[in-house]
GROMACS .gro file of C-alpha atoms in nm:
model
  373
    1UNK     CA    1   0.000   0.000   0.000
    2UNK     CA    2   0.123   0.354  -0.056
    3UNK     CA    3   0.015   0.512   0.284
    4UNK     CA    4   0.045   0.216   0.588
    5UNK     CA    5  -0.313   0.271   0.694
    6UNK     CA    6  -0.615   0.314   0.438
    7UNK     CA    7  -0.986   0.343   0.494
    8UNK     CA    8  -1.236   0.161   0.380
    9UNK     CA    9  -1.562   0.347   0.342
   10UNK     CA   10  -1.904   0.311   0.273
   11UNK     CA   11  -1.937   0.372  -0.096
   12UNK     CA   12  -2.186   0.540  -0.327
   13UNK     CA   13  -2.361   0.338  -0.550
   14UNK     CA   14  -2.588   0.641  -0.741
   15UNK     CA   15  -2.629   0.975  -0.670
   16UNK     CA   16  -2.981   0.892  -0.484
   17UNK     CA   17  -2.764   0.663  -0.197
   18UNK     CA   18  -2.700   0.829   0.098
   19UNK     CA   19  -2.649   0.521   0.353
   20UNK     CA   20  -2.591   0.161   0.297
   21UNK     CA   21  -2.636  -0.144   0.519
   22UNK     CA   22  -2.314  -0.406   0.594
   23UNK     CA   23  -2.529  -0.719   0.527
   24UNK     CA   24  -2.236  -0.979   0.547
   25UNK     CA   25  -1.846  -0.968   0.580
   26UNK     CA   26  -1.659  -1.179   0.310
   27UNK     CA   27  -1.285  -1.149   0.522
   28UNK     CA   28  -1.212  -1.190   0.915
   29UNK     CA   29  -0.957  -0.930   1.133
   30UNK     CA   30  -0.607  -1.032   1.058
   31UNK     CA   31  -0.700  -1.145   0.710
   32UNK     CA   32  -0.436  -1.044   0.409
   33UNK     CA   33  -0.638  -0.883   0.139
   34UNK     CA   34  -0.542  -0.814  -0.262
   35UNK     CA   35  -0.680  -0.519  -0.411
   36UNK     CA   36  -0.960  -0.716  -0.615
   37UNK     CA   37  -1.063  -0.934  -0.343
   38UNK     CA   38  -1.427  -0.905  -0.222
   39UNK     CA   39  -1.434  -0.779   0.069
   40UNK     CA   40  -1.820  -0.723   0.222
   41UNK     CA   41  -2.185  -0.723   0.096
   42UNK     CA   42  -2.338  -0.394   0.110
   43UNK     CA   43  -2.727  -0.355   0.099
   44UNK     CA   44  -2.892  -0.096  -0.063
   45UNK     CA   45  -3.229   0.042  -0.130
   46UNK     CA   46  -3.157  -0.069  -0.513
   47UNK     CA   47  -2.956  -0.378  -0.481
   48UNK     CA   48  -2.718  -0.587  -0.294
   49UNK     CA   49  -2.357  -0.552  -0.392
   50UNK     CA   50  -2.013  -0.683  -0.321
   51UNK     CA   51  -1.748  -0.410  -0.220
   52UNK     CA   52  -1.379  -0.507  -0.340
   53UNK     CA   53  -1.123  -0.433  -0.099
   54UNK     CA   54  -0.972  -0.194  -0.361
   55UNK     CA   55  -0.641  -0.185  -0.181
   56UNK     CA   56  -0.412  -0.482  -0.074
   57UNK     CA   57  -0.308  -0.543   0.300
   58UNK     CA   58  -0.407  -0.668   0.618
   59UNK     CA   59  -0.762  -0.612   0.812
   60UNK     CA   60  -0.644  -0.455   1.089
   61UNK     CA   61  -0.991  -0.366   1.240
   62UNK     CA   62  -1.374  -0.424   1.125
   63UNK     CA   63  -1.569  -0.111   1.255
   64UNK     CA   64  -1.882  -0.138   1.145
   65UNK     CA   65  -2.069  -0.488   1.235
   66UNK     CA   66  -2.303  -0.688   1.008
   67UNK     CA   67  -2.703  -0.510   1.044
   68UNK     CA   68  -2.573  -0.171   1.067
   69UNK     CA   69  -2.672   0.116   0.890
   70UNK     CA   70  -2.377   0.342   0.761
   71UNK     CA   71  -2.363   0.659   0.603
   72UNK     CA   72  -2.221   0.702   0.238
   73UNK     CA   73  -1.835   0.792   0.289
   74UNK     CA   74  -1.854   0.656   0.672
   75UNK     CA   75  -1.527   0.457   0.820
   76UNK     CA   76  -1.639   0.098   0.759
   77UNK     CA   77  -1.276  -0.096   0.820
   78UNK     CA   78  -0.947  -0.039   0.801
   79UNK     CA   79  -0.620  -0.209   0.610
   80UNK     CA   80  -0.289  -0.144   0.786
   81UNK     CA   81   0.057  -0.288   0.765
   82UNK     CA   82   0.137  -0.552   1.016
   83UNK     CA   83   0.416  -0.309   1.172
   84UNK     CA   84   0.144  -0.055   1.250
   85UNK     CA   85   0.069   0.009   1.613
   86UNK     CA   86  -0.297  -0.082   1.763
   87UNK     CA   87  -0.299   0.255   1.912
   88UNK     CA   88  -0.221   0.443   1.569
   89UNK     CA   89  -0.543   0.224   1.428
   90UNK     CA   90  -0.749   0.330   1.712
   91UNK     CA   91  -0.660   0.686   1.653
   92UNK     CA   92  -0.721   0.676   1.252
   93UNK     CA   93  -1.039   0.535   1.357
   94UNK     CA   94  -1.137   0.832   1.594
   95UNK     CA   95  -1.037   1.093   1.335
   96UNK     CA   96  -1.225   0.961   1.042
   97UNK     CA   97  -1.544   0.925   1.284
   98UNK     CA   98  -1.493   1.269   1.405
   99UNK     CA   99  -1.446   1.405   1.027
  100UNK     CA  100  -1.744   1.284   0.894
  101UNK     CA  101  -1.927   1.414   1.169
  102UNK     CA  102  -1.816   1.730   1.079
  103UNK     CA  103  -1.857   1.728   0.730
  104UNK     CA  104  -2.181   1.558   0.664
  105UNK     CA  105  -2.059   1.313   0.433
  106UNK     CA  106  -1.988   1.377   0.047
  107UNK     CA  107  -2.283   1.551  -0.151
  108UNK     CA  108  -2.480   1.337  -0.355
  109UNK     CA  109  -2.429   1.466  -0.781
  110UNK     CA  110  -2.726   1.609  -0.993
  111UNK     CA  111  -2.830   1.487  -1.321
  112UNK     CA  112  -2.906   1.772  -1.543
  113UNK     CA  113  -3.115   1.844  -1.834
  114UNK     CA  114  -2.947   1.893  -2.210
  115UNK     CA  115  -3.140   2.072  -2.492
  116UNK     CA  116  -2.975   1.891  -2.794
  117UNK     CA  117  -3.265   2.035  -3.064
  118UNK     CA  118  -3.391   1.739  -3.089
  119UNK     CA  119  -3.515   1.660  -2.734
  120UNK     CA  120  -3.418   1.730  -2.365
  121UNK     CA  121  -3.188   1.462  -2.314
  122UNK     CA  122  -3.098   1.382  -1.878
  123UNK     CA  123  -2.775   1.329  -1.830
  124UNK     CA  124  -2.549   1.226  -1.498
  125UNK     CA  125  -2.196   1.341  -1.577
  126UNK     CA  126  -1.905   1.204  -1.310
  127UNK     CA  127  -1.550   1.264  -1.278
  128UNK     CA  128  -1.287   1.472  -1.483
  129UNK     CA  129  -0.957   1.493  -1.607
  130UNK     CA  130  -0.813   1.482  -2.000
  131UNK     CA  131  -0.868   1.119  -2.066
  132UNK     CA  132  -1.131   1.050  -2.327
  133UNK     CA  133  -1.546   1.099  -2.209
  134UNK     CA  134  -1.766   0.795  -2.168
  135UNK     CA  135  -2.104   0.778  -2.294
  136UNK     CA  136  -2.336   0.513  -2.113
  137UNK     CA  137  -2.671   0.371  -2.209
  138UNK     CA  138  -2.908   0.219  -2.053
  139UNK     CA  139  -3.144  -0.069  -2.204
  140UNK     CA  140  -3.509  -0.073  -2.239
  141UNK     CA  141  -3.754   0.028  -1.959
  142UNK     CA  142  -3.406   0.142  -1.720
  143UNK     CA  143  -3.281   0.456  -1.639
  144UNK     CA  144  -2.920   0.648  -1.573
  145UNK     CA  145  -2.905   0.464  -1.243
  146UNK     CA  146  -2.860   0.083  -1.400
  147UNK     CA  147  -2.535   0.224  -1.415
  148UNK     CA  148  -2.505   0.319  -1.002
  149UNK     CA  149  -2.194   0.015  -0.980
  150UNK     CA  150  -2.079   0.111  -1.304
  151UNK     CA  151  -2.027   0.487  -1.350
  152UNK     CA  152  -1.817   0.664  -1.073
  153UNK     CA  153  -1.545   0.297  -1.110
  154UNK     CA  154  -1.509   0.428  -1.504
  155UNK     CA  155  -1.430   0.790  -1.431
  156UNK     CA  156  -1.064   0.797  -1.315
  157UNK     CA  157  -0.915   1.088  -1.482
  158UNK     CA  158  -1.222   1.152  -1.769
  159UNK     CA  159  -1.598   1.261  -1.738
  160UNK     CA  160  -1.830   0.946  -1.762
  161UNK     CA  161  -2.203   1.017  -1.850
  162UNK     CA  162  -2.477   0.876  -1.800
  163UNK     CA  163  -2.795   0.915  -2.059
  164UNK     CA  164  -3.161   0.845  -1.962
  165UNK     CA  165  -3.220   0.730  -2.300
  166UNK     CA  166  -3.551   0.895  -2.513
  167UNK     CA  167  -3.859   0.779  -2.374
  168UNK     CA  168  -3.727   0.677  -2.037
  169UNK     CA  169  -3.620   0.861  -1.679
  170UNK     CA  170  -3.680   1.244  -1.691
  171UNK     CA  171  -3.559   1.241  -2.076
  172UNK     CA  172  -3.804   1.337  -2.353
  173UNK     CA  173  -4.094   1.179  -2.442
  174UNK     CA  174  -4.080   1.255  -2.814
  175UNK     CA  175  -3.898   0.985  -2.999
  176UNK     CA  176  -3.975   1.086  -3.333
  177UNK     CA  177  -4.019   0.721  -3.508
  178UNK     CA  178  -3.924   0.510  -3.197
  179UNK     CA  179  -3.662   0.333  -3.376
  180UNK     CA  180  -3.274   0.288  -3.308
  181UNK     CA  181  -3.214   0.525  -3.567
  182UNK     CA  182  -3.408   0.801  -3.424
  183UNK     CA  183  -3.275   0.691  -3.074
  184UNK     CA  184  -2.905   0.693  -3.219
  185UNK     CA  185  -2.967   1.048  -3.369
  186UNK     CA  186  -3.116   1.189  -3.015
  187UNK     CA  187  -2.807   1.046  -2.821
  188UNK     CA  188  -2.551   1.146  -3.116
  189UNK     CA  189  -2.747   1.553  -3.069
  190UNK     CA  190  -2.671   1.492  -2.688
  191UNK     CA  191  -2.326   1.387  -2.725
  192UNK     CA  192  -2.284   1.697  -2.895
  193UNK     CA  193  -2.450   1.944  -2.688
  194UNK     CA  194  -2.229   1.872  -2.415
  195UNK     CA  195  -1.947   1.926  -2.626
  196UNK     CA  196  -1.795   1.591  -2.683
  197UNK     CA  197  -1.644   1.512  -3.031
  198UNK     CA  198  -1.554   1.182  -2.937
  199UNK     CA  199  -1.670   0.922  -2.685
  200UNK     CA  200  -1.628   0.564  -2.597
  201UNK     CA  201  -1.991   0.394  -2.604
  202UNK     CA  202  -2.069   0.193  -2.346
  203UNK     CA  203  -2.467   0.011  -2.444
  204UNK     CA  204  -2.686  -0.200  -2.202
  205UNK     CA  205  -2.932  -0.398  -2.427
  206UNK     CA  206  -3.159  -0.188  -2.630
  207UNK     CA  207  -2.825   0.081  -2.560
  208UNK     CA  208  -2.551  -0.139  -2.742
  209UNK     CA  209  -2.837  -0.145  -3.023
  210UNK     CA  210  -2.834   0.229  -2.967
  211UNK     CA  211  -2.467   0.233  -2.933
  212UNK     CA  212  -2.403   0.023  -3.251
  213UNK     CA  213  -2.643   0.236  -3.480
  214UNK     CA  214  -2.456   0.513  -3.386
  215UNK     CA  215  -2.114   0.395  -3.465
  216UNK     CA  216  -2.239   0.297  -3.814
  217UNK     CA  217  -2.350   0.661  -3.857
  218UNK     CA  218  -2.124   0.867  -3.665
  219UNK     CA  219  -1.782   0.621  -3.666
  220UNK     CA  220  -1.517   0.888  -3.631
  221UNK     CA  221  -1.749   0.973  -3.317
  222UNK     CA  222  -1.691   0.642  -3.167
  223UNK     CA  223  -1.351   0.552  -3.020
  224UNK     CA  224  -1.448   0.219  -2.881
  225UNK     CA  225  -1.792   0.053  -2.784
  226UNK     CA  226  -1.872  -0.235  -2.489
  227UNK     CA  227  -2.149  -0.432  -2.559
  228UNK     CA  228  -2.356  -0.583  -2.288
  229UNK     CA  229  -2.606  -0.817  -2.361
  230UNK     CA  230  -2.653  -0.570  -2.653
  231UNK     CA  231  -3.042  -0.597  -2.869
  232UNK     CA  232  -2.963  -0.644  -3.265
  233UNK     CA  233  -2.701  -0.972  -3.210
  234UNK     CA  234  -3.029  -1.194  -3.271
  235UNK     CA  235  -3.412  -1.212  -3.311
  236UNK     CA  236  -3.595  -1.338  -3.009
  237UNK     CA  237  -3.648  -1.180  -2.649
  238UNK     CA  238  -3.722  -1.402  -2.434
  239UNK     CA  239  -3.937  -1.484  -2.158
  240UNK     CA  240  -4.237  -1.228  -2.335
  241UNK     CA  241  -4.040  -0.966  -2.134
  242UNK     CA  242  -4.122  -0.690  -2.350
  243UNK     CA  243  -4.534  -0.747  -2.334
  244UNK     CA  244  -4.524  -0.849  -1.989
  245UNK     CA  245  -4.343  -0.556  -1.894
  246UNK     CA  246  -4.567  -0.305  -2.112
  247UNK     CA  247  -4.891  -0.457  -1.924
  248UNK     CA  248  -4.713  -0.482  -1.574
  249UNK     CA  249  -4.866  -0.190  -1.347
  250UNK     CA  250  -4.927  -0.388  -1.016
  251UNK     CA  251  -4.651  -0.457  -0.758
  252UNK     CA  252  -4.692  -0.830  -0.843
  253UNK     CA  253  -4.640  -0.845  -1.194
  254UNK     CA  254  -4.361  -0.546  -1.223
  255UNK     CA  255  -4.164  -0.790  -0.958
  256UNK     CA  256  -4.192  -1.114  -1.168
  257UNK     CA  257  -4.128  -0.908  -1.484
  258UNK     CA  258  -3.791  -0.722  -1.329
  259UNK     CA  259  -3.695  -1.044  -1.143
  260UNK     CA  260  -3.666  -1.210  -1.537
  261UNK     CA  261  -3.331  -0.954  -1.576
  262UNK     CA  262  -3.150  -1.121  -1.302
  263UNK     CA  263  -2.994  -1.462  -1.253
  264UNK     CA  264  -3.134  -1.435  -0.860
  265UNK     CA  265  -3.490  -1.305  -0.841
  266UNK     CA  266  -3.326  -1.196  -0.489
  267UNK     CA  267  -3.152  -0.924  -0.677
  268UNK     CA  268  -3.462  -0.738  -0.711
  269UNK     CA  269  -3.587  -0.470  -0.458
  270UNK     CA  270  -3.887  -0.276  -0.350
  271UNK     CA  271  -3.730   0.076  -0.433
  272UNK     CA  272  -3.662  -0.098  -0.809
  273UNK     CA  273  -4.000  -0.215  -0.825
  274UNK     CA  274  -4.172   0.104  -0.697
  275UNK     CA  275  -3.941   0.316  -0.923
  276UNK     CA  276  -4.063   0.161  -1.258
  277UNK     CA  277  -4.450   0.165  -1.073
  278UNK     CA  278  -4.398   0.567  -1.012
  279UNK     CA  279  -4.246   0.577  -1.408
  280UNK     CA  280  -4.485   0.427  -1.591
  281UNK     CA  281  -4.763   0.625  -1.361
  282UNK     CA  282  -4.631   0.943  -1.550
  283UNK     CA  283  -4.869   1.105  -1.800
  284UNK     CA  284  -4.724   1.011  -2.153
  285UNK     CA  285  -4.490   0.717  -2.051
  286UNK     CA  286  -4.705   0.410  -2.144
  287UNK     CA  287  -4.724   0.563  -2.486
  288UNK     CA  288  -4.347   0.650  -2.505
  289UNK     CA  289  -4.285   0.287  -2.400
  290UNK     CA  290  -4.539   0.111  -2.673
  291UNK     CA  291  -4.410   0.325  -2.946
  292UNK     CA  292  -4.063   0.196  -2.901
  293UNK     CA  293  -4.141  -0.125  -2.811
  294UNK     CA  294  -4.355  -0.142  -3.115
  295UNK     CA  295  -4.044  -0.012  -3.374
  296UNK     CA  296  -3.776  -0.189  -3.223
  297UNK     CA  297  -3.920  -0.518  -3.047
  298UNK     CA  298  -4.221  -0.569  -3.249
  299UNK     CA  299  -4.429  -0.814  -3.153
  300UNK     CA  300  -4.181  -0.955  -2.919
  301UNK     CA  301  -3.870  -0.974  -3.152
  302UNK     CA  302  -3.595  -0.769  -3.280
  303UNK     CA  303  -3.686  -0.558  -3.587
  304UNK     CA  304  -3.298  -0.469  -3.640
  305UNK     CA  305  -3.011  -0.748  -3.717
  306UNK     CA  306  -2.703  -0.541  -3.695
  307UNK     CA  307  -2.435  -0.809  -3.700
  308UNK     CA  308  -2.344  -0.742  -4.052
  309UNK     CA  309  -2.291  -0.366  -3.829
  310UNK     CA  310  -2.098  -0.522  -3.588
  311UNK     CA  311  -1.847  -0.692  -3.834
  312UNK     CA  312  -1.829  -0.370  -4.013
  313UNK     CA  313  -1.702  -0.168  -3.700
  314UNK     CA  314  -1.402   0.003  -3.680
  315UNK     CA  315  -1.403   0.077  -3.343
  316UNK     CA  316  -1.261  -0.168  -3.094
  317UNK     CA  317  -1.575  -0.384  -2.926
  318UNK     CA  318  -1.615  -0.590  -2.635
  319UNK     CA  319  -1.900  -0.811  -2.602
  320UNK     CA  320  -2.003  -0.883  -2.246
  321UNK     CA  321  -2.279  -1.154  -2.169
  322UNK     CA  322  -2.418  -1.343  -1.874
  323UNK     CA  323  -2.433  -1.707  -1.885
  324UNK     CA  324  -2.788  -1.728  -1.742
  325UNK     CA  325  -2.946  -1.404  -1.945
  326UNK     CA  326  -3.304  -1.491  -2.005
  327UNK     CA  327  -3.413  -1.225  -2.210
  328UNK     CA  328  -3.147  -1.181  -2.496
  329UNK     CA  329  -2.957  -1.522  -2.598
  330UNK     CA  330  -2.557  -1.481  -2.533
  331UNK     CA  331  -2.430  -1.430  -2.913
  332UNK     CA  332  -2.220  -1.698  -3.081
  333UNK     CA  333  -1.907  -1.608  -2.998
  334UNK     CA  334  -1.755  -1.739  -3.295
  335UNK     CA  335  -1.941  -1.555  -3.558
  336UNK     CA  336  -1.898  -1.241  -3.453
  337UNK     CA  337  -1.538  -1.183  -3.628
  338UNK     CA  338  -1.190  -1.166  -3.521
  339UNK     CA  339  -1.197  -0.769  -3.402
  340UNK     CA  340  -1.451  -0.861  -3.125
  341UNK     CA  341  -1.353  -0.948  -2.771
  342UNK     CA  342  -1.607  -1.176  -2.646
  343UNK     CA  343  -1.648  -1.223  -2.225
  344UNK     CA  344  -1.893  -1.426  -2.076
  345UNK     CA  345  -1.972  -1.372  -1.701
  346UNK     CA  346  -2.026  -1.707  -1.538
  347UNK     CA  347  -2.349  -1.678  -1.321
  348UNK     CA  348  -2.504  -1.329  -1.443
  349UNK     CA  349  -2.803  -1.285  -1.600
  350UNK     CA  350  -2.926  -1.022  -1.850
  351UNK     CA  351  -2.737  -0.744  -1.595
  352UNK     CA  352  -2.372  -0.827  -1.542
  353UNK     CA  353  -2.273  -0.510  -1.470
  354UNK     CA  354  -2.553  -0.463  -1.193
  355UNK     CA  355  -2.491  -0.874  -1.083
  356UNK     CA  356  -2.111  -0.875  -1.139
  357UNK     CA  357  -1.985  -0.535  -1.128
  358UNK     CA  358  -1.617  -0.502  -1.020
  359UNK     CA  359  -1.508  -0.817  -1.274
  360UNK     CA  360  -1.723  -0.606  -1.620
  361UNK     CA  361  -1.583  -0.305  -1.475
  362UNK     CA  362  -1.246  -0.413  -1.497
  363UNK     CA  363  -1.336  -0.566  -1.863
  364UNK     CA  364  -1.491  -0.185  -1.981
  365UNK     CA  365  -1.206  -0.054  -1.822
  366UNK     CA  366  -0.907  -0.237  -1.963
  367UNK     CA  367  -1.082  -0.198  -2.293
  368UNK     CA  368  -1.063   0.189  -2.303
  369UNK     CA  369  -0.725   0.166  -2.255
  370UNK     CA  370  -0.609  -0.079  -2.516
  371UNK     CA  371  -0.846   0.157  -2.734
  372UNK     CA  372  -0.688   0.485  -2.606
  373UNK     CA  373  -0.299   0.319  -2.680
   0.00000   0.00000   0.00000
């Protein structure tokens, strides 16, 4: 480690988290620790997670037990060297309790809205610095905050933003025709209004569709795209997600239709299910919602092949898929040509960055560099 003691803290997984709950401990005191190792569960109002250790050493000291509440940015262990004293722990401990006391914690970031001309496009923008921006899209019937695991890990040294696409979150309701190509043309406007001549695409689902209509338009726009269990790679969705979750109003049916994206129905929680209940409440949204789901998933399939698209690339791609996706059917790997790098996350379902976070963070991010040289 480069300082002998380090903190671990209570992270923020979106910019609507404020507190999280230790559910379950993954290492004991005295345990040695590699950077990547997971470390703890944390429980939130959205999902249950596991927190890497994101540093290598030794526990030194568990502070906060399993059951307790803790505030985003609160002291929740520490790693020390061995040679360390007990009493220099104990007083690292006391100053980190009495500094977030005095600050509050960190404050939570704003999503803001972009005129692009074609639509008011939201948009959650995190971190800074000179490397190239990152674009993120979410799939169908999601929002910006599919990307809560995903978003703040990417931005080391660039901006990485997130995009309520057309239709969904507190983005426009006027999607033109409904189709990827009117989709690609609203995020391509919004790309531009925040004043971004080049981006690496990272698409979720109906978003890699999104993501791979725009490279084919815009390519000298697109510096590298990740694919996650992208729409367009075939011609079924399964499990009659997309009717089921046009009809799905009740608290019942939106939890069967949600728990379909995961491998573990578990993963699904009442703040997700009441947040797509309060959505699709909204004046205009059911609409929205049929009118895309009639251009793009018609009847249930996939109006748009776009693997011909995919070959014809120039961009760098990685392909990211869960072994146990339900909805779209993990692509065959071998048919997708030689310039795409094809992962598979053992155990994930039709959300590996939301059910395996840390490992397809690691893959987006070790792709953007090979891309950036």
């Amino acid at each position: 480690m480069a300082d002998p003691i380090q903190a671990i803290r209570m992270p923020r997984w979106g910019m609507t988290m404020t507190e999280g709950t230790v559910a379950n401990w993954l290492v004991e005191e005295g345990a040695a620790v590699a950077s990547d190792q997971d470390m703890v569960e944390i429980e939130t109002t959205k999902i249950t997670n596991v927190m890497e250790a994101g540093y290598g050493g030794i526990v030194r000291r568990i502070v906060a037990d399993p059951g307790a509440v803790v505030p985003v940015g609160a002291l929740i262990a520490v790693l020390a060297d061995p040679s360390v004293p007990d009493a220099e722990i104990d007083a690292f401990i006391e100053a980190r309790k009495a500094e977030a006391q005095s600050s509050g914690g960190p404050a939570a970031p704003a999503s803001r809205i972009v005129d692009t001309g074609l639509g008011a496009l939201n948009v959650l923008s995190l971190g800074e610095g000179d490397g190239i921006p990152v674009v993120l899209l979410h799939g169908f019937g999601g929002d910006l905050n599919n990307w809560l695991f995903n978003q703040e890990a990417l931005a080391a040294g660039r901006a990485v933003h997130a995009f309520d696409l057309p239709g969904h979150g507190a983005s426009t309701l006027e999607i033109g025709a409904g189709d990827l190509a009117a989709l690609a043309a609203m995020v391509e406007a919004g790309i531009s209004a925040l004043g971004i001549s080049a981006a690496h695409l990272v698409g979720h689902s109906l978003g890699g569709a999104v993501a791979l209509k725009l490279a084919a338009t815009q390519p000298d726009r697109v510096v590298s795209i990740t694919l996650i269990a992208p729409a367009g790679l075939g011609d079924r969705v399964g499990e009659n997600y997309i009717a089921d979750f046009l009809a799905a109003s009740r608290r019942r049916p939106v939890a069967d239709v949600l728990s379909r994206l995961f491998a573990s129905p578990d993963a699904v929680t009442r703040d997700m299910i009441e947040g797509v209940q309060r959505f699709k409440q909204i004046d205009g949204v059911p609409e929205a919602l049929a009118k895309l789901a009639g251009a793009v998933f018609p009847e249930g399939r996939q109006a748009d092949d776009l693997r011909s698209t995919l070959s014809a690339v120039h961009a760098p791609v990685l392909l990211i898929w869960g072994d146990k996706d339900r909805i779209l059917a993990p692509a065959d790997g071998g048919s997708l040509g030689p310039g795409v790098q094809y992962e598979t996350i053992a155990g994930a379902g039709h959300m590996p960055h939301m059910e395996a976070a840390a490992q397809v963070n690691r893959l987006i991010a070790a792709h953007i560099a090979s891309a950036e040289g």
